[in-house]
Each structure stands twice: as structure tokens, then as C-alpha cells.
Amino acid sequence: MDWQVLCQVETRRLLWLMGMMFAVITTFQFFELPYGNALWSLFSADQHSAVGNSSFQIGNSPSEPEMIGNMMLLNVSNSTNTSVVNETANNTSMSKVMDGNDLKNGLVSDRNGDPNKSLGLDENDNVFKGSSSENLEVLNRNSTILNTKDSGNRSAPEEAVKEPQQGFHQKKNNIDDNLSVGKVGNGTVTPISKHIGNSGARPASPLPATSPMNASPKAASLIIMDTDIRTPVVDSNTSLEVKIGNTTPMSDTKRGQLQSGLTPSANSSSGNGVPKVTKGRGKPPSVVVSISEMNELLLRSHSLNQSMVPEWSSAVDQELLYAKSLIENAPIVKNDLKLHAPLYRNVSMFKRSYELMEDILKVYIYSEGEKPIFHQPLLTGIYASEGWFMKLLEANKKFVTKDPTKAHLFYLPFSSRMLELTLYVPNSHSRKNLIQYLKNYLDMIAAKHPFWNRTGGADHFLVACHDWALEETRKHMNKCIRALCNADMKGFVLGKDVSLPETLVRSPQNLLRELGGKPPSERSILAFFAGSMHGYLRPILLQNWGEKDPDMKIFGRMPYVKGNKNYIQHMKSSKYCICAKGYEVNSPRVVEAIFYECVPVIISDNFVPPFFEVLNWESFAVFVLEKDIPNLKGILLSIPKERYLELHMGVKKVQMHFLWHAKPVKYDIFYMILHSTWYNRLNQISHI
């Protein structure tokens, strides 16, 4: 009996002890485990984990999603199936990338801009509503995500595309057909975190090259994105992980920043050159595209930018296809007296394309449109490029046709500068009325003429130099070929749009005044910059180099001297002229440097330089990432003398492409704008 009682007591004590242990363990897990859920630790990691108001299926990866500003990066290296997320331009519904989980809208307010600040807006005037945890973005309705078929677990090619030694164009696309970007499998979205930044050294950058005109869409599996696209799904191993704008990859330069998921704070500055952000000046882009990455993207762009098949065919379509075939099989050009081969991606194709443009191209100019916005060009100031092009084209009898059925291109003759001066309400920070005005014009010509609807606007083009034109033309003119000074990768479409040179015209009566500069042996200044402290970048440049080194003549705004002689003489006497971005990526200093035969040093992340589809910019210019401003002098001094002399020679040879003439001259800026428009139109055509 005593033994039975003793056993009952011990059993009760054991049960009590086990209960206490379970309670302690449960309590410990409740406070210590992620998300405070004790019981979830007892089950599979495949269960849902709640984060704020959104839930993500963790799958096989313990890593967290990365936030780049308001952009969500997701790694799907464990995905096995491929899904395609595609929204057409007219689709206003939200695409859902994740099973059963709603993505919150990233609402964008109108960009605030002061027309007195060079009348330009910085990308960072966009205001996203809601906390950073809520800004899980939605795909923009103008975007398309393309994926490779049967991708499985394959990753991007490890090696850069190799280029032929002769010229800068590839007849065949050597990019691996299996490049996979944007894989989603089994309803599982696996976040990216540790893969970025730890993927090892990148391959050497390829030589610049143009995309083959007959490139296959299969060979180009990119995420084609607009700025409002916020949920790119990327493969952790691809060399071009994230695309902003329409064809923009993520650069290694920001990978350290990506790991923390943070962008520079408004009052922070670091010794590695990350610009200090000042209120009202904007901030650096969270994703940076280097010039070599742009070259790589251009290789693939034409197959992605192919326009819709026309509603009905015409003789002009066959003429374009014929011209395209002749360019693809252009005879090799050697020792051309006018064309210096290293300046071009493929001098043979450029020359043949230019000749065919002269022989074939016809442009129809719409007579509709009221002055002063339409048919009234401005010929002075920093927006003069759009005005001079309008003036010279409207007076041209060779290219302009009065018969629209014979036209290969249709010109929309408006001035983005006059649009702003006429319609913008000062301090309203709204350009909706400007955008609506352009839409009304398009509705009118589409109702009056059949040509816009035949191609969806793909054979129409505009030339606009005002900073706002990038955004004003994005929604309703996104199918057009847009020649834009503000050629920012956040909205510029490589292979379709044309980067328009921003030229400061002081005297319409003497367009070539002060042309040229001193020979290299007489250029005593290593580097020169002077200008107003527009934007976030120039103060950083001045902070690092202003009045700190006799070789680096870096100033703010120089005192006014009649004819701007002091500024001009500095450019004529400098080896390198710093072209630092202001409020936007573009600057008239790029063309000014070439005008005064000074090697341009472009410090403007994500800027697509003019005539990019034709010119090899690295043969006559230097590109420095914004983060490398503290090392600017060292970078310039590291360039050997022989290399500098080659660059200087390149500047002198390419100069003819950036000069305005009252009567156009072969290969000058007027013809180059027209040629790039023609060339990009040809590259959009794959079949009729």
C-alpha cells in the first residue's frame, strides 16, 4: 500500500514538473523567437510568417526581402517554375505577384518643381505615401516582365558578351538564350538578401556594341520596367539584377547599400563619396547603371522594343525592311576621311544607315497645333536643341513630304519649353494640365488622320529638351520615339528613344563663335568645373575639391564677365571638363566641353549620353560614378598621357556631330538627331 501511494505522489510530481518545463519553454519561445509565435517553431518553415500587414511565404530561404528606397527586391533562386507577369498599357488593374497577398499601392504625388530652378524637376520630388514597410510596390501598367521558357534553376551567364575586334556591332547575339530574370515558382516568392553583394567578382565589361537589327526576342529576357514598377523579381546570379527606367540593371556600386536596404539619409555623408542629401536638392538614385551596363543593355534592347504590327501594311513598311536588310549587310568601311572609326559602335553600319536615310527617308509634319506651343521654336538658351531642330526640319525640302502616305516618320512639332512657359501655373507643383494638353492634341490628330492609330504612334517622334518632357510624354506618348535631353534611365527606353544633346545657344547669328580650344600641350589645368549648386551632386563636388588643389579648378558660379570669357577660357585651357549633373542627369556642359575641345568627364549616374545607339562614348569621354568624387583627381591622373591624347583626338573628331549650322551640314547635329530617330525606328521593325 505504501508503495502504491508513493508511486501516485511521484507520478503527480513528475506530471507537475513536465507541465512546468513545458510552460517555461513555451514562455521562452514566445519572447525570443522571431515574430513572437512559439508554436510556429514546432512546424515546418514552409508556413507563413506575418510581417506587418503583408505575409510572405518563406519557402526554402530564411532571408528577408530587401528594400531599396521604395523598391522591393525578391530572390527566387529556389524557384523551379516560370511565370509571366504582363500588364498592357491599357490595363489599369493591379498585377499580383504573390499568392493570396495584396500588394499595397505606391501612390505617387505630382513632382514638385520650381520653374526658376532651370525649370527642371529632380526624380526625388516624387513622394510615396505610407511607411516604408507599406510601400510594397505594384507593377506599372506600361510595363512588361519577360521571362525565358523552361528556365528551371538556370542563372545568368557568367561571362560578359565578347565583341568582334572590327567595329562595335555584333552580327549575331551571343547572349545566352537561357538568361533568366524574374522567376516565380509554385506560388512562392523567396526574398533576396545575402545573395546580392556576395556573388563574387563581376566579369570584365564588354566593349560597346549595338543590338543586331534581327535579334531574337528569345535572346533578351529582361525585366522591362517603368519608374513606377516596384516589384521586380530577380535571379540572384544575373549580372543585371534589377531594371529601372525601362531597361535598367542594378550596379555593383550600390550593393553595399542594398544589403542594408537603406538609401542615404537626408543629413548623412560618408567618406566614400556618397552624396550628402540636402532638402530640396534631391538624392542619389538607389540603383546605378554604369556605362558598360548600358552598352550591355543596348545589345538586347531592340528585340524588346519592337513595335506593334501595323493595322494595315503600306509601301513605306517594305522600304524600311529593305533599308534594314541593307544596313545589316553593310560593306566594310576602311579609312573613311570623315568618319573616325573608333568613335562609332560600327562605322560601316552607321555610314550605310546614314546614306540610306539621305536616299529614302520622308517625314510628315503635322500642320495642326496652335502657336506658341506648336510651330514656334525658341532658338536661344539651354533648350535650344528642340527649337533649332524644329526650325531646320520645317524648312527642309529634302526630307519633308506633304503626302503622309509616303512618310516613314511623323513629327509632332511642339516645344516642351513653350508648353511649360504657356501652361504651367507657378508654384502649383502640378503638370497635369500640360500632360492633358498633349493628350488632347493626340486625340485630335488620331481622329482627323489614320496614321497614329495604324502603328499606335510607333512611327511618330518628338524632340523635347525641357527637363519635364521625360515625364510629360511617358503616359500617352510612350510608344513614340522620343528625342529627350533628360535621358535618364528611370524612364528612357534604350534602343527606342534618342538622347538629345543639350546645347546652350548664346547667339543664333553666330552658332560657331569661340569654337575650338588650345592644343593638349598648352592645357595647363587638369580639371575644371564652374556652375550653380543645382541638385545634390554639385555641392559634394565643391565640398571635396573646391579651392583645395591647384590642379583642380572647381568653382561655384563664376563672376559674370561680358561674353562669359572667363568660363570659356577655363574650358579652352583644361585637359578635362567636369560635367556634373544638376537637378536632372543632363547638362549643357557635355556639348560645351566638346565644343571647346576639352575631354568631358561625365559625373551623372544613369545618364544616357547623346546618340548612344551610334557613338562609342568611351573613345572620347571619361565616366566617373558619383560615389567616386573623392577619388576624382586620382582617377584622372591614372589615365596615361597616350590615352589622354587619344581621348582629345576623339573629341576633335566627334565635334562635327554636335554643331548647329543655320543651313545643315552633313553629319552635323541636325542630321544626327534625324538619323538616330530613323535608326531606332528601323530597329523596332522585325516583321510587317
XYZ file of C-alpha atoms in Angstrom:
688
model
C 0.000 0.000 0.000
C 2.775 2.434 0.950
C 4.458 1.637 -2.325
C 1.306 2.443 -4.346
C 0.778 5.762 -2.532
C 4.413 6.677 -3.092
C 4.067 5.939 -6.829
C 0.944 8.103 -7.085
C 2.738 11.021 -5.403
C 5.790 10.672 -7.613
C 3.594 10.497 -10.727
C 1.840 13.721 -9.747
C 5.192 15.404 -9.136
C 6.519 14.204 -12.496
C 3.451 15.462 -14.328
C 3.688 18.795 -12.480
C 7.414 19.061 -13.358
C 6.755 18.283 -17.010
C 3.984 20.864 -17.106
C 6.247 23.499 -15.589
C 9.018 22.703 -18.072
C 6.582 22.980 -20.985
C 5.296 26.313 -19.669
C 8.832 27.696 -19.244
C 9.887 26.576 -22.737
C 6.731 27.973 -24.292
C 7.167 31.279 -22.475
C 10.827 31.491 -23.546
C 9.954 30.819 -27.174
C 7.176 33.356 -27.097
C 9.575 36.149 -26.148
C 12.692 35.040 -28.007
C 11.635 33.567 -31.378
C 11.027 35.773 -34.440
C 7.563 37.291 -34.774
C 6.734 36.127 -31.201
C 4.994 32.917 -32.203
C 6.074 29.983 -30.098
C 4.117 27.220 -31.743
C 5.298 28.042 -35.314
C 8.777 26.925 -34.377
C 7.432 23.417 -33.935
C 6.233 23.217 -37.516
C 7.729 23.377 -40.996
C 9.495 26.502 -42.182
C 7.146 26.455 -45.153
C 4.394 28.075 -43.112
C 3.530 31.738 -43.465
C 5.284 34.391 -41.440
C 3.444 37.607 -40.762
C 5.288 40.892 -41.339
C 3.261 43.985 -40.683
C 0.128 43.769 -42.765
C 1.590 41.605 -45.513
C 2.580 37.973 -45.447
C 5.309 36.254 -47.419
C 5.699 32.553 -47.911
C 9.201 31.849 -46.806
C 9.774 28.669 -48.771
C 13.335 27.429 -48.503
C 15.018 30.708 -47.787
C 15.374 32.268 -44.351
C 16.412 35.638 -45.751
C 14.307 38.768 -45.672
C 13.159 40.933 -48.586
C 15.449 43.844 -49.404
C 14.026 47.339 -49.685
C 15.861 49.801 -51.927
C 14.132 53.032 -51.111
C 10.636 52.009 -52.133
C 11.672 49.131 -54.378
C 11.259 45.557 -53.260
C 13.873 43.038 -54.380
C 12.997 39.376 -54.245
C 15.348 36.476 -54.802
C 13.900 33.384 -56.382
C 16.952 31.205 -56.750
C 14.988 28.233 -55.415
C 12.102 28.628 -57.842
C 11.562 25.887 -60.354
C 8.729 27.199 -62.480
C 8.470 30.338 -64.569
C 5.506 32.624 -64.561
C 4.971 35.680 -66.683
C 3.613 38.874 -65.238
C 2.379 41.114 -68.007
C 0.294 44.235 -67.978
C -0.658 46.086 -71.131
C -0.673 49.850 -71.400
C -4.439 49.966 -71.091
C -4.708 47.599 -68.161
C -5.471 49.515 -65.005
C -5.752 46.567 -62.687
C -3.035 45.610 -60.269
C -0.895 42.599 -61.054
C -0.490 40.252 -58.123
C 2.846 38.546 -57.906
C 2.289 36.713 -54.646
C -0.393 34.116 -53.987
C -3.122 35.458 -51.763
C -1.168 38.545 -50.689
C -2.230 42.001 -51.780
C 0.469 44.488 -52.636
C -0.184 47.959 -51.418
C -0.222 50.734 -53.985
C 2.795 53.010 -54.022
C 0.936 56.238 -54.650
C 2.999 58.893 -56.360
C 2.219 62.548 -55.959
C 2.945 65.087 -58.648
C 6.580 66.064 -58.707
C 7.164 69.417 -57.154
C 9.315 71.711 -59.172
C 10.222 75.368 -59.256
C 10.324 76.751 -62.808
C 13.019 79.150 -61.678
C 15.424 76.309 -60.918
C 16.440 75.710 -64.513
C 12.749 74.805 -64.839
C 13.630 71.199 -64.079
C 12.488 68.580 -61.642
C 14.516 66.013 -59.801
C 13.360 62.427 -59.647
C 13.214 62.648 -55.882
C 10.340 65.104 -55.838
C 8.167 62.015 -56.025
C 6.509 61.440 -52.650
C 5.383 57.952 -51.728
C 2.618 57.847 -49.204
C 2.726 55.451 -46.295
C 5.515 53.955 -44.239
C 8.441 52.137 -45.763
C 7.008 48.802 -44.628
C 3.805 49.541 -46.513
C 5.391 50.635 -49.771
C 5.342 47.244 -51.438
C 5.035 48.469 -54.963
C 2.873 47.425 -57.889
C 3.818 46.882 -61.500
C 3.279 49.934 -63.690
C 0.675 49.392 -66.349
C 3.124 50.321 -69.073
C 5.498 47.573 -68.023
C 6.141 44.034 -69.110
C 8.146 41.322 -67.429
C 9.592 38.858 -69.887
C 10.914 35.502 -68.826
C 12.768 32.707 -70.524
C 10.998 29.491 -71.237
C 11.866 26.387 -69.322
C 14.273 28.277 -67.123
C 14.266 25.963 -64.137
C 17.115 26.867 -61.842
C 19.368 28.276 -64.536
C 21.097 31.556 -63.884
C 22.554 34.325 -65.998
C 25.726 33.748 -67.996
C 28.873 34.282 -66.002
C 30.915 35.833 -68.767
C 30.407 39.163 -70.456
C 29.460 39.283 -74.098
C 32.572 39.296 -76.252
C 32.728 41.758 -79.097
C 34.340 41.469 -82.527
C 37.582 43.310 -82.923
C 36.380 45.074 -86.048
C 33.885 47.766 -85.169
C 31.417 47.811 -82.306
C 28.490 45.837 -83.657
C 27.599 42.207 -83.394
C 26.018 40.482 -86.355
C 24.805 37.747 -84.023
C 23.622 37.999 -80.483
C 25.996 35.977 -78.308
C 23.995 36.391 -75.148
C 22.989 33.119 -73.571
C 19.396 32.307 -74.500
C 18.953 30.933 -71.014
C 19.435 34.225 -69.202
C 16.708 34.094 -66.609
C 15.433 37.200 -64.908
C 12.246 37.270 -62.937
C 11.340 33.722 -61.979
C 8.416 32.915 -59.741
C 7.636 29.315 -58.971
C 4.981 27.357 -57.122
C 3.395 30.463 -55.733
C 6.485 31.063 -53.640
C 8.328 34.362 -53.532
C 11.703 33.987 -51.937
C 13.256 37.209 -50.681
C 16.736 38.301 -51.630
C 19.213 39.453 -49.043
C 22.512 37.688 -48.772
C 22.988 36.836 -52.422
C 23.496 40.408 -53.528
C 26.958 41.579 -52.703
C 28.349 38.086 -52.170
C 28.199 36.783 -55.701
C 31.881 37.251 -56.343
C 33.767 39.392 -58.807
C 31.933 40.574 -61.898
C 33.271 39.746 -65.350
C 35.063 42.391 -67.342
C 32.802 44.914 -69.016
C 32.221 44.254 -72.696
C 33.092 46.668 -75.454
C 30.196 48.865 -76.549
C 28.006 47.252 -79.148
C 24.726 47.815 -80.874
C 21.954 45.318 -80.841
C 21.619 43.318 -84.028
C 18.648 44.523 -86.006
C 17.444 40.941 -86.307
C 17.957 39.992 -82.663
C 15.576 37.356 -81.436
C 13.242 38.193 -78.561
C 14.221 34.881 -77.010
C 17.738 36.167 -76.520
C 16.613 39.040 -74.375
C 14.977 38.045 -71.120
C 14.884 41.330 -69.265
C 12.536 42.961 -66.838
C 11.312 45.938 -68.859
C 10.368 48.403 -66.244
C 8.994 51.851 -65.761
C 9.879 54.013 -62.788
C 6.612 53.158 -61.161
C 7.371 49.448 -61.222
C 8.184 48.450 -57.686
C 8.263 44.661 -57.529
C 10.924 43.284 -59.835
C 11.563 39.601 -59.242
C 15.168 38.794 -59.932
C 17.608 35.947 -60.113
C 20.399 36.297 -57.604
C 23.104 35.325 -60.063
C 22.262 37.538 -63.009
C 24.709 40.334 -63.808
C 21.889 42.797 -64.422
C 19.675 42.119 -61.453
C 17.227 44.982 -61.402
C 15.962 47.182 -64.204
C 14.757 50.700 -63.518
C 13.515 53.108 -66.114
C 12.667 50.707 -68.891
C 15.913 48.787 -69.251
C 17.998 49.487 -66.188
C 20.194 46.990 -64.318
C 21.398 47.116 -60.768
C 25.039 48.030 -60.457
C 27.613 46.594 -58.107
C 28.258 50.132 -56.970
C 25.186 50.062 -54.761
C 25.379 46.521 -53.481
C 26.730 47.510 -50.101
C 23.779 49.815 -49.775
C 21.364 47.109 -50.890
C 22.450 44.826 -48.087
C 21.121 47.207 -45.508
C 18.079 48.027 -47.606
C 18.671 51.711 -46.975
C 19.318 54.770 -49.089
C 21.429 57.677 -47.793
C 19.629 59.678 -45.186
C 18.892 63.342 -45.642
C 21.700 64.530 -43.413
C 24.303 61.851 -43.794
C 27.652 61.977 -45.520
C 30.364 59.397 -45.714
C 33.984 59.377 -46.635
C 33.408 57.117 -49.631
C 31.673 59.867 -51.534
C 28.017 59.035 -51.000
C 26.496 62.467 -51.546
C 25.078 64.305 -48.600
C 21.426 64.899 -49.300
C 20.071 68.379 -48.710
C 16.365 69.126 -48.593
C 15.103 70.311 -51.944
C 18.171 69.074 -53.838
C 17.011 65.510 -54.413
C 19.060 62.428 -53.606
C 21.189 59.860 -55.417
C 19.437 57.069 -57.307
C 19.167 53.863 -55.320
C 20.107 51.821 -58.380
C 23.007 52.842 -60.625
C 23.643 51.766 -64.206
C 27.247 52.057 -65.355
C 28.142 52.923 -68.934
C 29.289 49.344 -69.561
C 25.952 48.029 -68.307
C 24.154 50.433 -70.631
C 26.188 49.025 -73.507
C 25.142 45.534 -72.498
C 21.501 46.552 -72.252
C 21.577 48.213 -75.658
C 22.644 44.893 -77.151
C 19.318 43.409 -76.085
C 17.033 46.398 -76.387
C 15.889 46.270 -79.979
C 14.233 42.881 -79.716
C 12.359 44.158 -76.654
C 11.264 47.446 -78.219
C 9.767 46.073 -81.396
C 6.610 47.972 -82.207
C 3.191 46.561 -82.876
C 2.408 45.188 -86.309
C 0.684 47.998 -88.249
C -3.082 47.789 -88.561
C -2.538 47.670 -92.299
C 0.618 47.414 -94.381
C 1.922 50.045 -96.750
C 4.755 50.563 -99.208
C 6.758 52.506 -96.624
C 6.910 49.434 -94.401
C 8.574 47.429 -97.137
C 11.010 50.279 -97.774
C 12.029 50.253 -94.117
C 12.521 46.494 -94.110
C 14.635 46.737 -97.242
C 16.768 49.502 -95.728
C 17.207 47.466 -92.571
C 18.471 44.451 -94.518
C 20.976 46.616 -96.385
C 22.311 48.063 -93.126
C 22.694 44.616 -91.588
C 24.826 43.636 -94.569
C 26.724 46.897 -94.872
C 30.048 46.743 -96.737
C 33.124 47.182 -94.565
C 34.317 50.778 -94.403
C 38.062 51.379 -94.113
C 39.900 54.678 -93.729
C 36.927 56.983 -94.302
C 38.179 60.564 -94.444
C 35.243 61.973 -92.454
C 34.401 59.149 -90.070
C 36.974 58.189 -87.420
C 36.175 54.519 -86.839
C 36.883 54.309 -83.041
C 34.145 56.890 -82.409
C 31.407 54.537 -83.579
C 29.956 51.273 -82.446
C 30.095 50.130 -86.064
C 31.293 52.719 -88.552
C 30.263 50.588 -91.546
C 26.664 50.265 -90.396
C 26.485 53.923 -89.402
C 27.678 55.105 -92.791
C 25.307 52.800 -94.685
C 22.388 53.794 -92.471
C 23.152 57.476 -92.961
C 23.337 57.064 -96.748
C 20.023 55.227 -96.841
C 18.444 57.923 -94.683
C 19.540 60.520 -97.228
C 18.130 58.433 -100.092
C 14.897 57.127 -98.611
C 13.612 58.948 -95.512
C 10.477 61.060 -95.743
C 8.981 62.884 -92.768
C 5.475 64.239 -92.453
C 4.987 67.225 -90.138
C 1.522 67.723 -88.708
C 0.229 71.183 -89.558
C -2.193 71.036 -86.643
C -1.286 72.722 -83.373
C -1.570 76.293 -82.214
C 1.278 78.669 -81.518
C 3.163 79.327 -79.307
C 3.352 75.693 -78.165
C 3.394 74.301 -81.705
C 5.393 75.531 -84.686
C 7.173 78.300 -82.757
C 10.761 77.322 -81.965
C 12.951 79.024 -79.375
C 16.494 79.415 -80.714
C 18.467 80.573 -77.653
C 19.194 79.230 -74.190
C 19.789 75.729 -72.885
C 16.635 74.295 -74.502
C 17.576 75.496 -77.980
C 18.113 71.996 -79.385
C 14.384 71.378 -79.746
C 13.890 74.780 -81.340
C 16.682 74.516 -83.873
C 15.603 71.043 -84.911
C 12.019 72.244 -85.426
C 13.149 75.266 -87.425
C 15.514 73.329 -89.690
C 13.160 70.393 -90.293
C 10.184 72.573 -91.151
C 12.361 74.405 -93.694
C 13.774 71.202 -95.164
C 12.570 70.218 -98.628
C 14.605 67.027 -98.986
C 13.143 65.031 -96.094
C 9.741 66.641 -95.548
C 6.795 65.366 -97.559
C 3.325 66.843 -97.869
C 1.917 63.393 -98.625
C 1.552 61.457 -95.333
C 1.094 58.147 -97.170
C 4.737 58.392 -98.262
C 6.084 59.209 -94.786
C 8.305 56.844 -92.812
C 8.175 59.106 -89.751
C 5.655 61.605 -88.385
C 6.918 64.625 -86.435
C 4.943 66.095 -83.516
C 6.077 69.747 -83.749
C 5.696 71.037 -80.194
C 8.123 72.810 -77.883
C 8.373 71.401 -74.373
C 9.817 74.728 -73.226
C 6.899 76.717 -74.661
C 4.495 74.179 -73.182
C 5.897 74.955 -69.737
C 6.014 78.724 -70.255
C 2.457 78.832 -71.579
C 0.555 76.436 -69.343
C 2.436 75.806 -66.115
C 0.895 77.544 -63.097
C 3.781 78.848 -60.938
C 4.145 77.098 -57.584
C 1.291 74.730 -58.383
C 3.690 71.759 -58.461
C 1.302 70.157 -60.919
C 1.756 69.427 -64.592
C -1.486 67.566 -65.142
C -2.787 70.315 -67.396
C 0.366 70.130 -69.544
C 0.002 66.372 -69.933
C -3.702 66.735 -70.699
C -2.953 69.365 -73.350
C -0.663 66.935 -75.176
C -3.230 64.142 -74.857
C -5.920 66.370 -76.365
C -3.612 67.060 -79.294
C -3.016 63.355 -79.873
C -6.759 62.641 -79.672
C -7.351 65.343 -82.254
C -4.797 64.093 -84.809
C -5.877 60.483 -84.227
C -9.477 61.436 -85.005
C -8.504 63.535 -88.008
C -5.829 61.251 -89.514
C -5.454 57.452 -89.611
C -1.674 57.375 -89.168
C -1.366 57.432 -85.377
C -3.725 54.503 -84.991
C -2.015 52.496 -87.745
C 1.087 51.928 -85.613
C -0.051 53.051 -82.168
C 2.294 56.026 -82.549
C 5.441 53.923 -83.093
C 6.363 55.803 -86.275
C 5.804 59.199 -84.641
C 8.565 61.144 -82.932
C 9.088 64.220 -80.817
C 12.117 66.334 -79.942
C 11.961 67.863 -76.457
C 14.727 69.352 -74.326
C 12.909 70.566 -71.228
C 13.566 68.506 -68.097
C 9.885 67.780 -67.634
C 9.412 66.208 -71.065
C 10.542 62.789 -69.835
C 7.530 62.557 -67.532
C 5.089 64.587 -69.636
C 5.417 62.249 -72.615
C 5.596 58.967 -70.738
C 1.935 58.073 -70.426
C 0.350 58.995 -73.738
C 3.422 59.111 -75.975
C 5.289 56.113 -74.641
C 5.157 54.292 -77.991
C 6.679 57.261 -79.829
C 10.371 57.709 -80.483
C 11.247 60.446 -78.002
C 14.368 62.548 -78.506
C 14.955 63.845 -74.964
C 17.673 65.899 -73.305
C 16.708 64.421 -69.940
C 17.844 60.934 -70.957
C 17.537 59.334 -67.534
C 17.415 55.539 -67.273
C 14.474 55.863 -64.898
C 12.184 56.450 -67.880
C 14.303 56.500 -71.033
C 13.904 53.471 -73.331
C 17.239 52.325 -74.746
C 17.028 51.377 -78.400
C 13.795 53.321 -78.955
C 14.302 56.786 -77.506
C 17.069 59.142 -78.616
C 19.329 61.019 -76.196
C 19.162 64.615 -77.412
C 22.251 66.819 -76.915
C 21.534 69.811 -74.679
C 23.151 72.775 -76.387
C 23.447 76.270 -74.945
C 22.973 78.726 -77.813
C 24.017 82.252 -76.903
C 23.984 83.805 -80.369
C 21.701 82.409 -83.095
C 23.528 84.654 -85.572
C 26.926 83.107 -84.786
C 26.435 79.479 -83.837
C 30.140 78.621 -84.024
C 31.535 81.561 -82.065
C 34.579 80.652 -79.926
C 34.706 77.136 -81.406
C 37.835 75.132 -80.519
C 40.482 75.351 -77.804
C 44.157 75.090 -77.014
C 46.239 72.075 -78.083
C 46.937 69.435 -75.397
C 50.441 70.759 -74.685
C 49.026 74.159 -73.701
C 46.242 72.921 -71.461
C 47.700 73.634 -68.029
C 44.600 72.869 -65.908
C 43.911 69.241 -65.049
C 40.166 69.600 -64.444
C 37.648 72.440 -64.463
C 34.078 72.957 -63.313
C 32.038 76.060 -62.574
C 28.301 76.385 -62.102
C 25.379 76.949 -59.786
C 24.858 74.473 -56.972
C 21.829 72.810 -58.525
C 20.883 69.391 -57.187
C 22.582 67.219 -54.588
C 25.765 66.367 -56.516
C 27.483 69.667 -57.224
C 27.771 70.651 -53.548
C 29.571 67.340 -52.992
C 31.935 68.103 -55.847
C 32.652 71.543 -54.385
C 32.990 70.154 -50.873
C 35.662 67.684 -51.995
C 37.598 69.803 -54.487
C 36.628 73.463 -54.235
C 39.780 75.598 -53.713
C 41.675 72.604 -52.305
C 44.026 71.684 -55.124
C 45.731 73.949 -57.691
C 45.260 71.312 -60.398
C 41.528 71.072 -59.784
C 39.752 74.306 -60.702
C 36.378 73.534 -59.148
C 34.164 76.572 -58.522
C 30.619 77.564 -57.846
C 29.072 80.159 -60.097
C 31.835 82.343 -61.571
C 31.523 86.148 -61.527
C 29.918 87.418 -64.714
C 32.238 88.683 -67.393
C 30.929 90.000 -70.709
C 30.705 87.170 -73.194
C 31.373 84.664 -70.415
C 35.060 84.921 -71.332
C 36.444 83.659 -68.031
C 34.377 80.462 -68.146
C 35.179 79.812 -71.791
C 38.914 80.365 -71.344
C 38.992 77.884 -68.484
C 37.352 75.283 -70.726
C 39.770 76.004 -73.544
C 42.738 75.640 -71.153
C 41.699 72.444 -69.303
C 42.518 68.844 -70.102
C 39.290 67.570 -68.571
C 35.988 69.410 -68.155
C 33.734 68.123 -65.380
C 30.141 67.609 -66.498
C 28.326 67.164 -63.182
C 24.563 66.720 -63.164
C 22.311 69.428 -61.765
C 18.659 68.853 -60.971
C 18.483 66.251 -63.723
C 21.009 63.928 -65.352
C 21.643 66.097 -68.414
C 23.839 69.180 -68.647
C 24.857 71.536 -71.486
C 28.463 71.133 -70.292
C 28.789 67.867 -72.194
C 28.384 69.621 -75.533
C 30.281 72.689 -74.293
C 33.301 70.533 -73.459
C 33.271 69.027 -76.954
C 32.768 72.482 -78.466
C 35.915 73.778 -76.726
C 37.839 70.515 -77.358
C 38.061 69.575 -73.685
C 37.654 65.910 -72.751
C 34.278 65.616 -70.966
C 34.226 63.876 -67.583
C 30.619 62.862 -67.047
C 29.551 62.526 -63.407
C 25.865 61.718 -63.642
C 24.661 58.258 -62.691
C 22.108 56.767 -65.095
C 22.618 59.399 -67.799
C 22.387 58.017 -71.334
C 24.795 60.149 -73.418
C 23.654 61.611 -76.769
C 23.390 59.429 -79.875
C 24.182 56.427 -77.690
C 22.946 53.930 -80.285
C 25.656 55.104 -82.696
C 28.588 56.591 -80.788
C 31.197 54.824 -78.663
C 31.427 57.414 -75.916
C 34.307 55.758 -74.134
C 36.540 56.677 -77.081
C 36.309 60.402 -76.301
C 34.899 60.829 -72.780
C 35.518 59.687 -69.204
C 32.724 58.400 -66.971
C 33.060 58.679 -63.187
C 30.470 57.307 -60.784
C 29.062 59.825 -58.337
C 30.349 57.852 -55.376
C 33.910 58.209 -56.695
C 34.053 62.009 -56.494
C 36.591 61.909 -53.596
C 38.935 59.953 -55.908
C 38.381 62.211 -58.918
C 41.917 63.561 -59.199
C 43.464 60.131 -58.784
C 41.195 58.738 -61.494
C 42.200 61.472 -63.932
C 45.909 61.218 -63.113
C 45.778 57.468 -63.640
C 44.922 57.990 -67.318
C 48.190 57.647 -69.278
C 49.272 60.519 -71.481
C 48.857 58.426 -74.621
C 45.299 57.609 -73.621
C 44.529 61.285 -72.930
C 45.827 62.229 -76.373
C 43.552 59.594 -77.918
C 40.594 60.978 -75.994
C 41.426 64.521 -77.061
C 41.714 63.446 -80.685
C 38.355 61.703 -80.335
C 36.777 64.924 -79.057
C 38.063 66.846 -82.073
C 36.835 64.181 -84.486
C 33.383 63.797 -82.926
C 32.859 67.560 -82.634
C 31.178 67.797 -86.054
C 28.233 65.765 -84.714
C 27.447 68.398 -82.051
C 27.482 71.617 -84.090
C 24.463 73.600 -85.241
C 24.525 75.358 -88.599
C 21.978 77.820 -89.963
C 21.955 75.568 -93.027
C 22.540 71.943 -92.033
C 25.874 70.335 -92.923
C 26.399 66.605 -93.466
C 26.861 64.712 -90.194
C 26.056 67.765 -88.034
C 23.744 67.711 -85.024
C 20.552 68.212 -87.046
C 21.273 65.230 -89.258
C 22.459 63.153 -86.288
C 19.160 63.701 -84.440
C 17.246 62.745 -87.560
C 19.498 59.744 -88.175
C 19.166 58.350 -84.638
C 15.382 58.658 -84.947
C 15.475 56.842 -88.296
C 17.901 54.209 -86.987
C 15.837 53.439 -83.894
C 12.674 53.198 -85.985
C 14.357 50.585 -88.185
C 15.423 48.606 -85.149
C 11.844 48.351 -83.906
C 10.727 46.544 -87.025
C 11.036 42.764 -87.101
C 8.244 41.891 -89.498
C 5.339 43.562 -91.212
